[in-house]
Amino acid sequence: MKLIFVTGGVVSSLGKGIVTASLASLLRSRGVKLKIRKLDPYLNVDPGTMSPYQHGEVYVTDDGYETDLDLGHYERFTDITCSKNDSISSGKIYSSILSKERKGEYLGSTVQVIPHVTEEIKKFIKKSTNKDDVIICEIGGTVGDIESLPFLEAIRQFKNENYLDTLLIHLTLLPYIETSGEVKTKPTQHSVKELLNSGIQPDVIVCRSNKKISKDEIQKISLFCNVPSNAVIPSYDVDSIYQVPNLLSKSKLDDLVIKKLHIKPPKKKDLTKWINFEILESRAKEDVKIYIIGKYVNLKDSYKSLYEAIYHAGVHNKANVIIKWLDSETINSKNVSELLKSASGILIPGGFGNRGINGKIEAIKFARENQIPFLGICLGMQLSIIEFAKNVLKIKNSGSSEFGNYKNNLISLMTEWNFKNKKIKRDKDTDLGATMRLGSYPCHIKVNSLASKIYKSKLIKERHRHRYEVNPKFRIQLEKKGLIFSGFSKDKKLLEIIENKNHKWFLGVQFHPELKSKPFKPHPIFLSFIKNSLDHKND
Ligand code: GLN
């Protein structure tokens, strides 16, 4: 088994996840068998309970685990489907150790960071792997953080045990100083020193920079950081993250990794699909404005996969999608038409809680009444049903039991479906973590529906992350007025896709299609949404 660790230094947000995913894609293109894992130093057991404002989007895997958004990059860049074993946090490690300790499994020993925590980290890294696998582990955070120390210690031990099969890649920043007109290597030197404090010598240093790194600077890093100069790899800023694999291939990062770890790839590298995507990106010409009405509009990472899925669909439609983020709390019935008048498409993403729902409902009404292509995802779909009930069926006091006490809960917990007007109180002790409907489920599609035209299939599989469901009690009433239910769970109890008979392109989905979109395989829902938004613009 070969192990590659990717650490980051100097500052956060250098794109460690993209470098990891790009390296993985280069190795995959040579047929190397891979696992990509993310190790996060925080104490949450998983990111499921973390605010998207703090840590960005929660990415859900097929097997229903709530993970770090970097797993989204891994899946988008490679054809690998990640699993729950690929997301490891300090919280998960400690939780496993503490439960063993309570069961007396440590047989009287004092449980300590070394060896118990480090052994547990090593066990998690190797979990469900095969002997011939290459495992790439990205370490979250920046070296020097107190929280990452046990992870660095585990890496040190791995290196000590399997010197020839372990490789350390350290990503740093080379800042450009305008006044002196040069890029600076000192922060990189310091960051490598910080690693050395933990007993780790990097094998490869990837240097992020927005200016050309000269031969002299490479020599300097090589000399001071104790790596050969061919292991100092420049990583320049590029227009799109999807150009990074090509860039790192030119910098020979994958050649170096293969050589250093003595990997024998089964086939030659093939970058055709990346090159073709780059060509497609350069052809994206026609502007189209998509308005996204959300809660976390100030941090793009909160809707990472959504952003990427729209981008993929834009590129494949030769469109330059201009995303306008609107905070739902700023929208009301008076300003909605002014705010959304230049929208070619409107999208309401997933979300939790009742903050800003009135603004979202106004936006849905506007899209429905003005024939603007509309896509509602999860909460967005639930709100579309509430909007329809309120404004078309005129059902008074309608809502979702997630938001408060309503007479008519169009959306509610399944356990509430049969309790008329009764709100089930959540037990204070009920865990919020990992208790939703999570992961991939099959969905049956109604024939001749918009969904069937989009998917060209009767049975699909999509990933879910929600607690509440459409209350089937109102189904017939809604259908009579033109709402179409076009996607169902196998037992037909769960209503998963809605459409509007009287609208050009109106779709609500209970699942998250954005999680499965890839640059080479854009998701059909987003492809169709962007295409119809373009048509709407040119109408
Ligand atoms: N809050 C809603 C629910 O739990 C929707 C969730 C979502 O949009 N991901 O059902």
PDB file of C-alpha atoms in Angstrom, residues 182-293:
ATOM      1  CA  GLU A 182       9.655  39.326  -6.394  1.00  0.00           C
ATOM      2  CA  VAL A 183       7.970  36.317  -4.899  1.00  0.00           C
ATOM      3  CA  LYS A 184       9.066  35.500  -1.361  1.00  0.00           C
ATOM      4  CA  THR A 185      10.193  32.080  -0.212  1.00  0.00           C
ATOM      5  CA  LYS A 186      10.564  32.835   3.490  1.00  0.00           C
ATOM      6  CA  PRO A 187       6.998  31.858   4.537  1.00  0.00           C
ATOM      7  CA  THR A 188       7.575  28.503   2.809  1.00  0.00           C
ATOM      8  CA  GLN A 189      10.837  28.033   4.709  1.00  0.00           C
ATOM      9  CA  HIS A 190       9.068  28.778   7.995  1.00  0.00           C
ATOM     10  CA  SER A 191       6.225  26.483   7.196  1.00  0.00           C
ATOM     11  CA  VAL A 192       8.595  23.605   6.408  1.00  0.00           C
ATOM     12  CA  LYS A 193      10.410  24.315   9.703  1.00  0.00           C
ATOM     13  CA  GLU A 194       7.047  24.001  11.441  1.00  0.00           C
ATOM     14  CA  LEU A 195       6.624  20.576   9.855  1.00  0.00           C
ATOM     15  CA  LEU A 196      10.142  19.610  10.924  1.00  0.00           C
ATOM     16  CA  ASN A 197       9.151  20.448  14.500  1.00  0.00           C
ATOM     17  CA  SER A 198       6.732  17.538  14.214  1.00  0.00           C
ATOM     18  CA  GLY A 199       9.470  15.336  12.813  1.00  0.00           C
ATOM     19  CA  ILE A 200       8.240  15.526   9.234  1.00  0.00           C
ATOM     20  CA  GLN A 201      10.361  16.341   6.213  1.00  0.00           C
ATOM     21  CA  PRO A 202       8.239  16.956   3.102  1.00  0.00           C
ATOM     22  CA  ASP A 203       9.242  15.094  -0.070  1.00  0.00           C
ATOM     23  CA  VAL A 204       7.529  17.494  -2.450  1.00  0.00           C
ATOM     24  CA  ILE A 205       6.686  21.177  -2.043  1.00  0.00           C
ATOM     25  CA  VAL A 206       3.909  22.581  -4.201  1.00  0.00           C
ATOM     26  CA  CYS A 207       4.173  26.368  -4.376  1.00  0.00           C
ATOM     27  CA  ARG A 208       1.063  28.391  -5.058  1.00  0.00           C
ATOM     28  CA  SER A 209       1.835  31.697  -6.689  1.00  0.00           C
ATOM     29  CA  ASN A 210       0.252  34.296  -8.936  1.00  0.00           C
ATOM     30  CA  LYS A 211       3.612  35.319 -10.405  1.00  0.00           C
ATOM     31  CA  LYS A 212       6.226  33.290 -12.236  1.00  0.00           C
ATOM     32  CA  ILE A 213       8.600  31.474  -9.881  1.00  0.00           C
ATOM     33  CA  SER A 214      12.178  31.790 -11.168  1.00  0.00           C
ATOM     34  CA  LYS A 215      14.821  29.057 -11.245  1.00  0.00           C
ATOM     35  CA  ASP A 216      16.706  30.900  -8.496  1.00  0.00           C
ATOM     36  CA  GLU A 217      13.694  30.860  -6.224  1.00  0.00           C
ATOM     37  CA  ILE A 218      13.190  27.167  -6.847  1.00  0.00           C
ATOM     38  CA  GLN A 219      16.859  26.572  -6.008  1.00  0.00           C
ATOM     39  CA  LYS A 220      16.465  28.588  -2.843  1.00  0.00           C
ATOM     40  CA  ILE A 221      13.461  26.584  -1.662  1.00  0.00           C
ATOM     41  CA  SER A 222      15.282  23.388  -2.547  1.00  0.00           C
ATOM     42  CA  LEU A 223      18.323  24.438  -0.514  1.00  0.00           C
ATOM     43  CA  PHE A 224      16.545  25.765   2.558  1.00  0.00           C
ATOM     44  CA  CYS A 225      13.766  23.201   2.673  1.00  0.00           C
ATOM     45  CA  ASN A 226      15.912  20.184   1.942  1.00  0.00           C
ATOM     46  CA  VAL A 227      14.129  18.842  -1.140  1.00  0.00           C
ATOM     47  CA  PRO A 228      15.586  18.273  -4.632  1.00  0.00           C
ATOM     48  CA  SER A 229      14.785  21.132  -7.014  1.00  0.00           C
ATOM     49  CA  ASN A 230      12.652  18.886  -9.242  1.00  0.00           C
ATOM     50  CA  ALA A 231      10.421  18.349  -6.197  1.00  0.00           C
ATOM     51  CA  VAL A 232       9.609  22.047  -5.943  1.00  0.00           C
ATOM     52  CA  ILE A 233       6.469  22.237  -8.054  1.00  0.00           C
ATOM     53  CA  PRO A 234       4.947  25.575  -9.054  1.00  0.00           C
ATOM     54  CA  SER A 235       1.168  25.831  -8.987  1.00  0.00           C
ATOM     55  CA  TYR A 236       0.077  29.054 -10.638  1.00  0.00           C
ATOM     56  CA  ASP A 237      -3.311  30.746 -10.332  1.00  0.00           C
ATOM     57  CA  VAL A 238      -5.604  29.751 -13.174  1.00  0.00           C
ATOM     58  CA  ASP A 239      -9.038  30.916 -14.341  1.00  0.00           C
ATOM     59  CA  SER A 240     -10.814  27.698 -13.513  1.00  0.00           C
ATOM     60  CA  ILE A 241     -10.123  24.938 -10.994  1.00  0.00           C
ATOM     61  CA  TYR A 242     -10.576  22.451 -13.835  1.00  0.00           C
ATOM     62  CA  GLN A 243      -7.325  23.682 -15.389  1.00  0.00           C
ATOM     63  CA  VAL A 244      -5.305  22.576 -12.363  1.00  0.00           C
ATOM     64  CA  PRO A 245      -4.849  18.908 -13.414  1.00  0.00           C
ATOM     65  CA  ASN A 246      -3.324  20.054 -16.692  1.00  0.00           C
ATOM     66  CA  LEU A 247      -1.168  22.610 -14.938  1.00  0.00           C
ATOM     67  CA  LEU A 248       0.172  20.106 -12.413  1.00  0.00           C
ATOM     68  CA  SER A 249       0.747  17.605 -15.176  1.00  0.00           C
ATOM     69  CA  LYS A 250       2.936  20.168 -16.964  1.00  0.00           C
ATOM     70  CA  SER A 251       4.779  20.745 -13.685  1.00  0.00           C
ATOM     71  CA  LYS A 252       5.323  16.947 -13.611  1.00  0.00           C
ATOM     72  CA  LEU A 253       3.823  16.431 -10.163  1.00  0.00           C
ATOM     73  CA  ASP A 254       2.338  13.056 -11.049  1.00  0.00           C
ATOM     74  CA  ASP A 255       5.547  11.851 -12.755  1.00  0.00           C
ATOM     75  CA  LEU A 256       7.439  12.668  -9.602  1.00  0.00           C
ATOM     76  CA  VAL A 257       4.927  10.931  -7.319  1.00  0.00           C
ATOM     77  CA  ILE A 258       4.980   7.800  -9.484  1.00  0.00           C
ATOM     78  CA  LYS A 259       8.762   7.728  -9.496  1.00  0.00           C
ATOM     79  CA  LYS A 260       9.221   8.382  -5.807  1.00  0.00           C
ATOM     80  CA  LEU A 261       6.666   5.785  -4.708  1.00  0.00           C
ATOM     81  CA  HIS A 262       7.621   3.229  -7.391  1.00  0.00           C
ATOM     82  CA  ILE A 263       4.020   3.031  -8.564  1.00  0.00           C
ATOM     83  CA  LYS A 264       3.497   0.935 -11.685  1.00  0.00           C
ATOM     84  CA  PRO A 265       0.548   2.511 -13.506  1.00  0.00           C
ATOM     85  CA  PRO A 266      -1.343   0.051 -15.709  1.00  0.00           C
ATOM     86  CA  LYS A 267      -1.696   2.548 -18.565  1.00  0.00           C
ATOM     87  CA  LYS A 268      -0.391   5.787 -20.033  1.00  0.00           C
ATOM     88  CA  LYS A 269      -1.705   9.140 -18.909  1.00  0.00           C
ATOM     89  CA  ASP A 270      -4.582  10.482 -20.956  1.00  0.00           C
ATOM     90  CA  LEU A 271      -5.537  14.104 -20.453  1.00  0.00           C
ATOM     91  CA  THR A 272      -7.917  14.362 -23.401  1.00  0.00           C
ATOM     92  CA  LYS A 273     -11.023  14.966 -21.315  1.00  0.00           C
ATOM     93  CA  TRP A 274      -9.365  17.772 -19.355  1.00  0.00           C
ATOM     94  CA  ILE A 275      -8.063  19.404 -22.520  1.00  0.00           C
ATOM     95  CA  ASN A 276     -11.494  19.124 -24.140  1.00  0.00           C
ATOM     96  CA  PHE A 277     -13.153  20.654 -21.093  1.00  0.00           C
ATOM     97  CA  GLU A 278     -10.751  23.573 -21.218  1.00  0.00           C
ATOM     98  CA  ILE A 279     -11.659  24.119 -24.876  1.00  0.00           C
ATOM     99  CA  LEU A 280     -15.347  24.006 -23.974  1.00  0.00           C
ATOM    100  CA  GLU A 281     -14.770  26.512 -21.163  1.00  0.00           C
ATOM    101  CA  SER A 282     -13.213  28.943 -23.614  1.00  0.00           C
ATOM    102  CA  ARG A 283     -16.283  28.660 -25.861  1.00  0.00           C
ATOM    103  CA  ALA A 284     -18.724  29.744 -23.144  1.00  0.00           C
ATOM    104  CA  LYS A 285     -19.877  33.055 -24.568  1.00  0.00           C
ATOM    105  CA  GLU A 286     -23.525  33.898 -24.056  1.00  0.00           C
ATOM    106  CA  ASP A 287     -24.330  35.484 -20.687  1.00  0.00           C
ATOM    107  CA  VAL A 288     -27.261  34.173 -18.702  1.00  0.00           C
ATOM    108  CA  LYS A 289     -28.298  35.481 -15.290  1.00  0.00           C
ATOM    109  CA  ILE A 290     -29.384  32.987 -12.680  1.00  0.00           C
ATOM    110  CA  TYR A 291     -30.659  34.294  -9.367  1.00  0.00           C
ATOM    111  CA  ILE A 292     -30.056  32.125  -6.332  1.00  0.00           C
ATOM    112  CA  ILE A 293     -32.143  33.023  -3.315  1.00  0.00           C
TER     113      ILE A 293
END
